[in-house]
Amino acid sequence: MVPAPPMPRVFSGIKPSGEMHLGNYLGAVRQWAAQQDDHDALYCVVDLHAMTEPFDAAGLGAATRQTGTALLAAGLDPARCILFVQSHVAAHTELTWILNCVATFGELRRMTQFKEKGKGQESVSVGLFDYPVLMAADILLYDTDEVPVGDDQRQHLELTRDVAARFNHRFGDTLVVPKATVPPVAARVMDLQDPTSKMSKSIDSPQGTVLMLDPPDVVMKKIKAAVTDSGTDVRYDPAGKPGVSNLLEIYAAATDGDVAEAAAEFDGQGYGAFKGAVADAVIALLGPVRERYAALAADPGEVDRQLEQGAEKARAIAGPVLERARRAVGLLPPV
Ligand code: TYM
């Protein structure tokens, strides 16, 4: 076994499909940035995952670079973490194949995301079905301890743990079994126009989705237009008042508070003042990210260079873990 790293290893990823939104930022990416100093951190733009649904080949590379740029803008610092592109490290697909022979058809068929994304589609790619196994390979390839994600990825993390444990049981102790870490608030940011659906890159709801790079006036407009609930009181009640509760979570996350404090702060105030305060908090949070993005996007060559340096470091960690897995399953080593 490789000796345990001195700090817990974290790994997480984001698809370069569509622009990053407030849900990605509050649910995941902000935690990633915060964990760079007390964790051994790897973050990945998962371009191979973006291919599992219909995608534009002419735009995939640019979208991958744009997501890399947005992650740098959100505070990921290549001096303190490893930031790279999934397809630049071939070991991800090789470990996927080995894990494909451990994961079962039955468990993949039960994945909620697969069922939802496949619903009503005339044809569903094998890639979409196999999505969670590629995700398990991403994580297991780095001896990951913790995976900071939003609530919607919990099931995929459970599958990763099951596959790793089964692998270890069958082939001997080889893979580190990771755990998900989900933020206490804003783990599931909802669509502002339909607070019963999650804010999403793939759902077409431009008014309900605050993009990480939206300018302040657009953020203000979207939040002011958010669907609220009947009544006038600002109260945290996700089942009875999903719109107000979503805004309270956003506010609490943006101001580093909790929802109870936020609800108390707006007790007795109308929806108008409340929404204005939520918008101001989000604008203050995203302002520096937008500024950094503009500066970074002016030099795409530098972003590509940073991503390549990240990939080099990632390959150096992934190589020996893949080798361990190959040996464990008994593949004949090449001479
Ligand atoms: P993706 O690209 O859909 O989302 C990236 C991260 O953002 C979180 N997120 C949200 N959090 C709160 N509220 C929302 N509305 C919201 N929408 C998205 C997601 O939970 C995620 O943490 N399968 C992953 C990508 C992936 C991955 C991995 C993650 C591939 N390999 C290995 C962790 C480890 C996904 O589709 O993320």
Short mmCIF file of C-alpha atoms and ligand atoms in Angstrom, two decimals:
data_model
loop_
_atom_site.label_atom_id
_atom_site.label_comp_id
_atom_site.label_asym_id
_atom_site.label_seq_id
_atom_site.Cartn_x
_atom_site.Cartn_y
_atom_site.Cartn_z
CA MET A 1 0.00 0.00 0.00
CA VAL A 2 1.15 3.55 -0.73
CA PRO A 3 1.68 5.45 2.57
CA ALA A 4 -1.27 7.63 3.56
CA PRO A 5 -0.89 11.23 2.43
CA PRO A 6 -0.27 13.71 5.25
CA MET A 7 -3.47 15.66 4.49
CA PRO A 8 -6.79 14.16 3.44
CA ARG A 9 -6.96 13.85 -0.31
CA VAL A 10 -9.97 15.51 -1.97
CA PHE A 11 -11.07 15.03 -5.54
CA SER A 12 -14.03 16.53 -7.35
CA GLY A 13 -15.14 17.30 -10.87
CA ILE A 14 -17.44 19.42 -12.97
CA LYS A 15 -18.79 18.90 -16.48
CA PRO A 16 -17.97 21.50 -19.14
CA SER A 17 -21.53 21.48 -20.43
CA GLY A 18 -23.12 24.90 -20.21
CA GLU A 19 -21.97 27.75 -18.05
CA MET A 20 -21.35 27.36 -14.35
CA HIS A 21 -24.25 28.52 -12.21
CA LEU A 22 -24.86 29.55 -8.64
CA GLY A 23 -25.75 25.96 -7.68
CA ASN A 24 -22.36 24.69 -8.89
CA TYR A 25 -20.63 27.50 -7.07
CA LEU A 26 -22.42 27.30 -3.71
CA GLY A 27 -22.94 23.54 -3.73
CA ALA A 28 -19.43 22.57 -4.79
CA VAL A 29 -16.81 24.90 -6.22
CA ARG A 30 -16.68 27.32 -3.31
CA GLN A 31 -15.91 24.39 -0.99
CA TRP A 32 -13.19 23.28 -3.38
CA ALA A 33 -11.50 26.65 -3.17
CA ALA A 34 -11.77 26.67 0.62
CA GLN A 35 -10.18 23.23 0.97
CA GLN A 36 -6.97 23.88 -0.91
CA ASP A 37 -4.76 24.60 2.10
CA ASP A 38 -5.78 21.87 4.50
CA HIS A 39 -6.32 19.17 1.87
CA ASP A 40 -4.30 17.55 -0.83
CA ALA A 41 -6.70 18.68 -3.52
CA LEU A 42 -7.37 17.60 -7.12
CA TYR A 43 -10.09 19.15 -9.25
CA CYS A 44 -11.04 18.08 -12.71
CA VAL A 45 -12.95 19.35 -15.74
CA VAL A 46 -14.72 16.14 -16.73
CA ASP A 47 -14.93 16.50 -20.49
CA LEU A 48 -15.50 12.77 -21.06
CA HIS A 49 -18.62 12.99 -18.91
CA ALA A 50 -19.86 15.89 -21.05
CA MET A 51 -19.86 13.48 -24.02
CA THR A 52 -22.47 11.21 -22.44
CA GLU A 53 -25.31 13.46 -23.59
CA PRO A 54 -25.72 15.07 -27.01
CA PHE A 55 -22.85 17.55 -27.40
CA ASP A 56 -21.30 19.81 -29.98
CA ALA A 57 -17.92 18.45 -31.11
CA ALA A 58 -16.91 21.84 -32.52
CA GLY A 59 -17.43 23.47 -29.11
CA LEU A 60 -16.23 20.80 -26.66
CA GLY A 61 -12.62 21.98 -26.44
CA ALA A 62 -13.58 25.62 -25.97
CA ALA A 63 -16.18 24.69 -23.34
CA THR A 64 -13.54 22.68 -21.48
CA ARG A 65 -11.12 25.61 -21.49
CA GLN A 66 -13.91 27.97 -20.42
CA THR A 67 -14.79 25.77 -17.44
CA GLY A 68 -11.11 25.58 -16.52
CA THR A 69 -10.94 29.38 -16.69
CA ALA A 70 -14.08 29.72 -14.56
CA LEU A 71 -12.60 27.41 -11.91
CA LEU A 72 -9.43 29.47 -11.76
CA ALA A 73 -11.58 32.58 -11.47
CA ALA A 74 -13.55 30.96 -8.64
CA GLY A 75 -10.33 30.74 -6.66
CA LEU A 76 -8.70 27.42 -7.55
CA ASP A 77 -5.01 28.12 -7.42
CA PRO A 78 -2.65 25.78 -9.32
CA ALA A 79 0.02 26.50 -6.70
CA ARG A 80 -2.26 25.00 -4.04
CA CYS A 81 -4.24 22.34 -5.91
CA ILE A 82 -4.03 20.19 -9.03
CA LEU A 83 -6.48 21.40 -11.68
CA PHE A 84 -6.67 19.36 -14.88
CA VAL A 85 -8.77 18.03 -17.73
CA GLN A 86 -10.05 14.45 -17.40
CA SER A 87 -9.27 13.36 -20.97
CA HIS A 88 -5.65 14.47 -20.52
CA VAL A 89 -5.10 11.61 -18.10
CA ALA A 90 -5.71 8.36 -19.98
CA ALA A 91 -5.72 6.31 -16.77
CA HIS A 92 -9.33 7.47 -16.12
CA THR A 93 -10.67 5.46 -19.05
CA GLU A 94 -8.45 2.48 -18.37
CA LEU A 95 -9.55 2.18 -14.75
CA THR A 96 -13.15 2.63 -15.96
CA TRP A 97 -12.81 -0.58 -17.97
CA ILE A 98 -11.49 -2.53 -15.00
CA LEU A 99 -14.31 -1.18 -12.81
CA ASN A 100 -16.87 -1.96 -15.54
CA CYS A 101 -16.11 -5.57 -14.81
CA VAL A 102 -16.90 -5.06 -11.11
CA ALA A 103 -19.96 -2.76 -11.28
CA THR A 104 -23.23 -4.47 -12.21
CA PHE A 105 -25.89 -3.75 -14.78
CA GLY A 106 -28.53 -3.84 -12.03
CA GLU A 107 -26.92 -1.13 -9.89
CA LEU A 108 -26.29 1.19 -12.84
CA ARG A 109 -29.87 0.78 -14.06
CA ARG A 110 -31.11 2.03 -10.70
CA MET A 111 -29.22 5.34 -10.82
CA THR A 112 -31.68 8.24 -10.55
CA GLN A 113 -29.66 10.49 -12.84
CA PHE A 114 -29.58 7.82 -15.55
CA LYS A 115 -33.32 7.27 -15.26
CA GLU A 116 -34.06 11.00 -15.38
CA LYS A 117 -31.72 11.82 -18.25
CA GLY A 118 -32.75 8.77 -20.25
CA LYS A 119 -36.49 9.39 -19.80
CA GLY A 120 -38.29 10.12 -23.06
CA GLN A 121 -35.09 9.83 -25.14
CA GLU A 122 -35.32 7.78 -28.28
CA SER A 123 -31.77 6.56 -27.88
CA VAL A 124 -29.52 6.62 -24.83
CA SER A 125 -25.76 6.17 -25.19
CA VAL A 126 -23.88 3.41 -23.40
CA GLY A 127 -21.75 6.29 -22.12
CA LEU A 128 -24.70 7.75 -20.21
CA PHE A 129 -25.36 4.34 -18.66
CA ASP A 130 -21.69 3.95 -17.74
CA TYR A 131 -21.36 7.54 -16.45
CA PRO A 132 -21.17 6.53 -12.75
CA VAL A 133 -18.38 4.03 -13.39
CA LEU A 134 -16.24 6.68 -15.10
CA MET A 135 -16.99 8.89 -12.10
CA ALA A 136 -15.92 6.10 -9.72
CA ALA A 137 -12.69 5.73 -11.70
CA ASP A 138 -12.06 9.50 -11.45
CA ILE A 139 -12.29 9.31 -7.69
CA LEU A 140 -10.61 5.96 -7.00
CA LEU A 141 -7.64 6.71 -9.23
CA TYR A 142 -6.32 9.24 -6.69
CA ASP A 143 -6.77 7.33 -3.41
CA THR A 144 -9.38 9.96 -2.57
CA ASP A 145 -10.62 10.34 1.01
CA GLU A 146 -13.28 13.03 0.49
CA VAL A 147 -15.40 14.14 -2.44
CA PRO A 148 -16.99 17.58 -2.00
CA VAL A 149 -20.19 17.59 -4.07
CA GLY A 150 -23.74 18.91 -4.12
CA ASP A 151 -26.61 16.76 -2.92
CA ASP A 152 -27.42 15.41 -6.40
CA GLN A 153 -24.18 13.41 -6.49
CA ARG A 154 -24.73 11.44 -3.28
CA GLN A 155 -26.05 8.38 -5.07
CA HIS A 156 -23.06 8.28 -7.42
CA LEU A 157 -20.78 8.44 -4.39
CA GLU A 158 -22.59 5.52 -2.77
CA LEU A 159 -22.04 3.54 -5.96
CA THR A 160 -18.35 4.48 -5.94
CA ARG A 161 -18.04 3.21 -2.38
CA ASP A 162 -19.86 -0.03 -3.20
CA VAL A 163 -17.69 -0.68 -6.26
CA ALA A 164 -14.47 0.05 -4.35
CA ALA A 165 -15.48 -2.19 -1.45
CA ARG A 166 -16.46 -5.00 -3.84
CA PHE A 167 -13.18 -4.65 -5.70
CA ASN A 168 -11.24 -4.87 -2.43
CA HIS A 169 -13.26 -7.86 -1.29
CA ARG A 170 -12.69 -9.70 -4.55
CA PHE A 171 -9.10 -8.76 -5.33
CA GLY A 172 -7.56 -7.75 -2.00
CA ASP A 173 -7.23 -4.37 -0.35
CA THR A 174 -6.37 -2.07 -3.25
CA LEU A 175 -8.65 0.97 -3.46
CA VAL A 176 -9.34 3.70 -0.88
CA VAL A 177 -13.08 3.87 -0.10
CA PRO A 178 -14.00 7.60 -0.23
CA LYS A 179 -16.82 9.55 1.34
CA ALA A 180 -18.96 12.41 0.04
CA THR A 181 -18.86 15.78 1.80
CA VAL A 182 -21.93 17.92 1.19
CA PRO A 183 -22.19 21.54 2.39
CA PRO A 184 -24.57 22.25 5.30
CA VAL A 185 -26.48 24.88 3.28
CA ALA A 186 -27.12 25.29 -0.44
CA ALA A 187 -26.30 21.66 -1.21
CA ARG A 188 -29.28 21.73 -3.57
CA VAL A 189 -29.92 25.19 -5.00
CA MET A 190 -33.28 25.25 -6.74
CA ASP A 191 -34.37 26.93 -9.97
CA LEU A 192 -35.61 30.46 -9.20
CA GLN A 193 -38.57 30.07 -11.56
CA ASP A 194 -39.44 26.56 -10.42
CA PRO A 195 -38.21 26.02 -6.88
CA THR A 196 -39.25 22.38 -6.96
CA SER A 197 -36.55 21.61 -9.58
CA LYS A 198 -32.83 21.86 -9.03
CA MET A 199 -30.93 24.69 -10.72
CA SER A 200 -29.27 22.95 -13.64
CA LYS A 201 -26.98 23.49 -16.62
CA SER A 202 -29.04 21.18 -18.77
CA ILE A 203 -32.54 22.48 -18.03
CA ASP A 204 -33.51 25.40 -20.21
CA SER A 205 -34.57 27.97 -17.63
CA PRO A 206 -32.45 31.08 -18.25
CA GLN A 207 -34.46 33.28 -15.88
CA GLY A 208 -34.39 30.65 -13.14
CA THR A 209 -30.62 30.12 -13.33
CA VAL A 210 -28.11 32.64 -11.97
CA LEU A 211 -24.87 32.12 -13.86
CA MET A 212 -21.62 32.55 -11.98
CA LEU A 213 -20.55 35.20 -14.48
CA ASP A 214 -23.86 37.08 -14.76
CA PRO A 215 -23.34 40.85 -14.40
CA PRO A 216 -24.84 42.50 -11.29
CA ASP A 217 -27.92 43.93 -13.03
CA VAL A 218 -28.81 40.51 -14.44
CA VAL A 219 -28.36 38.83 -11.03
CA MET A 220 -30.59 41.51 -9.48
CA LYS A 221 -33.28 41.02 -12.14
CA LYS A 222 -33.33 37.24 -11.87
CA ILE A 223 -33.49 37.21 -8.08
CA LYS A 224 -36.13 39.96 -7.95
CA ALA A 225 -38.20 37.90 -10.40
CA ALA A 226 -37.79 34.68 -8.39
CA VAL A 227 -41.03 32.82 -7.81
CA THR A 228 -42.01 33.18 -4.18
CA ASP A 229 -44.84 31.55 -2.35
CA SER A 230 -48.25 32.70 -1.28
CA GLY A 231 -48.31 34.63 1.98
CA THR A 232 -45.89 37.35 2.94
CA ASP A 233 -43.72 35.95 5.71
CA VAL A 234 -40.09 35.02 5.21
CA ARG A 235 -39.90 31.59 6.81
CA TYR A 236 -37.77 28.48 6.20
CA ASP A 237 -40.13 25.72 5.18
CA PRO A 238 -38.84 23.85 2.10
CA ALA A 239 -42.03 21.82 1.63
CA GLY A 240 -44.55 24.62 2.23
CA LYS A 241 -42.50 27.58 0.97
CA PRO A 242 -39.95 26.23 -1.51
CA GLY A 243 -39.25 29.57 -3.23
CA VAL A 244 -38.57 31.56 -0.05
CA SER A 245 -36.63 28.66 1.49
CA ASN A 246 -34.38 28.45 -1.58
CA LEU A 247 -33.63 32.18 -1.34
CA LEU A 248 -32.93 31.82 2.39
CA GLU A 249 -30.42 29.06 1.66
CA ILE A 250 -28.75 31.16 -1.02
CA TYR A 251 -28.56 34.11 1.34
CA ALA A 252 -27.22 32.02 4.21
CA ALA A 253 -24.55 30.48 1.98
CA ALA A 254 -23.57 33.79 0.40
CA THR A 255 -23.18 35.48 3.80
CA ASP A 256 -21.64 32.46 5.57
CA GLY A 257 -24.55 32.26 7.96
CA ASP A 258 -27.24 29.69 8.58
CA VAL A 259 -30.86 29.62 7.52
CA ALA A 260 -32.28 30.17 11.01
CA GLU A 261 -30.27 33.39 11.38
CA ALA A 262 -31.26 34.47 7.89
CA ALA A 263 -34.96 33.84 8.55
CA ALA A 264 -34.74 35.81 11.81
CA GLU A 265 -33.04 38.71 10.02
CA PHE A 266 -35.92 39.07 7.55
CA ASP A 267 -38.73 38.29 9.96
CA GLY A 268 -41.50 40.81 9.44
CA GLN A 269 -40.03 42.22 6.23
CA GLY A 270 -41.77 41.87 2.87
CA TYR A 271 -40.57 39.77 -0.03
CA GLY A 272 -39.30 42.85 -1.91
CA ALA A 273 -36.71 43.91 0.68
CA PHE A 274 -35.75 40.27 1.25
CA LYS A 275 -35.10 39.59 -2.44
CA GLY A 276 -33.08 42.79 -2.76
CA ALA A 277 -30.84 41.71 0.12
CA VAL A 278 -30.39 38.22 -1.35
CA ALA A 279 -29.42 39.75 -4.71
CA ASP A 280 -26.94 42.14 -3.05
CA ALA A 281 -25.30 39.26 -1.18
CA VAL A 282 -24.96 37.19 -4.37
CA ILE A 283 -23.61 40.16 -6.33
CA ALA A 284 -21.00 40.83 -3.65
CA LEU A 285 -19.98 37.16 -3.67
CA LEU A 286 -19.70 36.82 -7.45
CA GLY A 287 -18.16 40.22 -8.23
CA PRO A 288 -14.52 39.22 -7.66
CA VAL A 289 -15.03 35.97 -9.59
CA ARG A 290 -16.30 37.88 -12.64
CA GLU A 291 -13.38 40.26 -12.50
CA ARG A 292 -10.84 37.47 -12.31
CA TYR A 293 -12.56 35.64 -15.14
CA ALA A 294 -12.24 38.62 -17.47
CA ALA A 295 -8.50 38.86 -16.77
CA LEU A 296 -7.88 35.11 -17.18
CA ALA A 297 -9.96 34.78 -20.36
CA ALA A 298 -7.75 37.36 -22.03
CA ASP A 299 -4.89 34.83 -22.01
CA PRO A 300 -6.25 31.39 -23.04
CA GLY A 301 -2.73 30.09 -23.74
CA GLU A 302 -1.82 30.57 -20.11
CA VAL A 303 -4.96 28.71 -18.97
CA ASP A 304 -4.07 25.80 -21.28
CA ARG A 305 -0.56 25.77 -19.86
CA GLN A 306 -1.87 25.64 -16.29
CA LEU A 307 -4.22 22.79 -17.20
CA GLU A 308 -1.38 20.85 -18.82
CA GLN A 309 0.82 21.29 -15.76
CA GLY A 310 -2.07 20.02 -13.66
CA ALA A 311 -2.46 16.98 -15.91
CA GLU A 312 1.22 16.16 -15.56
CA LYS A 313 0.93 16.12 -11.77
CA ALA A 314 -2.31 14.12 -11.93
CA ARG A 315 -0.69 11.49 -14.20
CA ALA A 316 2.10 11.04 -11.69
CA ILE A 317 -0.43 10.18 -8.95
CA ALA A 318 -2.80 8.15 -11.13
CA GLY A 319 -0.13 5.95 -12.75
CA PRO A 320 0.86 3.94 -9.67
CA VAL A 321 -2.77 3.54 -8.52
CA LEU A 322 -3.77 2.18 -11.92
CA GLU A 323 -0.78 -0.15 -11.80
CA ARG A 324 -1.91 -1.42 -8.39
CA ALA A 325 -5.41 -2.10 -9.78
CA ARG A 326 -4.00 -3.87 -12.87
CA ARG A 327 -1.86 -6.09 -10.68
CA ALA A 328 -4.72 -6.81 -8.29
CA VAL A 329 -6.95 -8.11 -11.09
CA GLY A 330 -4.11 -10.23 -12.45
CA LEU A 331 -3.40 -8.57 -15.80
CA LEU A 332 -0.08 -9.70 -17.28
CA PRO A 333 2.33 -6.78 -16.91
CA PRO A 334 3.91 -5.66 -20.19
CA VAL A 335 7.65 -6.27 -20.36
P1 TYM B 1 -21.94 18.74 -12.43
O1 TYM B 1 -21.04 19.23 -13.49
O2 TYM B 1 -23.37 18.50 -12.76
O3 TYM B 1 -21.92 19.71 -11.19
C1 TYM B 1 -20.71 20.09 -10.55
C2 TYM B 1 -20.96 20.18 -9.04
O4 TYM B 1 -22.00 21.13 -8.77
C3 TYM B 1 -22.98 20.53 -7.93
N1 TYM B 1 -24.30 21.07 -8.27
C4 TYM B 1 -25.13 21.65 -7.40
N2 TYM B 1 -25.00 21.93 -6.09
C5 TYM B 1 -26.03 22.57 -5.49
N3 TYM B 1 -27.16 22.95 -6.15
C6 TYM B 1 -27.34 22.70 -7.46
N4 TYM B 1 -28.43 23.08 -8.09
C7 TYM B 1 -26.28 22.02 -8.15
N5 TYM B 1 -26.11 21.62 -9.43
C8 TYM B 1 -24.89 21.04 -9.49
C9 TYM B 1 -22.89 19.04 -8.22
O5 TYM B 1 -23.41 18.27 -7.15
C10 TYM B 1 -21.41 18.85 -8.43
O6 TYM B 1 -20.75 18.65 -7.19
N6 TYM B 1 -21.08 13.84 -11.98
C11 TYM B 1 -20.56 15.14 -11.62
C12 TYM B 1 -19.18 15.42 -12.18
C13 TYM B 1 -18.14 14.42 -11.80
C14 TYM B 1 -17.58 14.23 -10.50
C15 TYM B 1 -16.60 13.24 -10.65
C16 TYM B 1 -17.83 14.82 -9.27
C17 TYM B 1 -17.49 13.57 -12.63
N7 TYM B 1 -16.58 12.86 -11.95
C18 TYM B 1 -15.84 12.78 -9.56
C19 TYM B 1 -17.07 14.37 -8.17
C20 TYM B 1 -16.11 13.37 -8.33
C21 TYM B 1 -21.49 16.20 -12.22
O7 TYM B 1 -22.24 15.95 -13.12
O8 TYM B 1 -21.31 17.44 -11.77
#
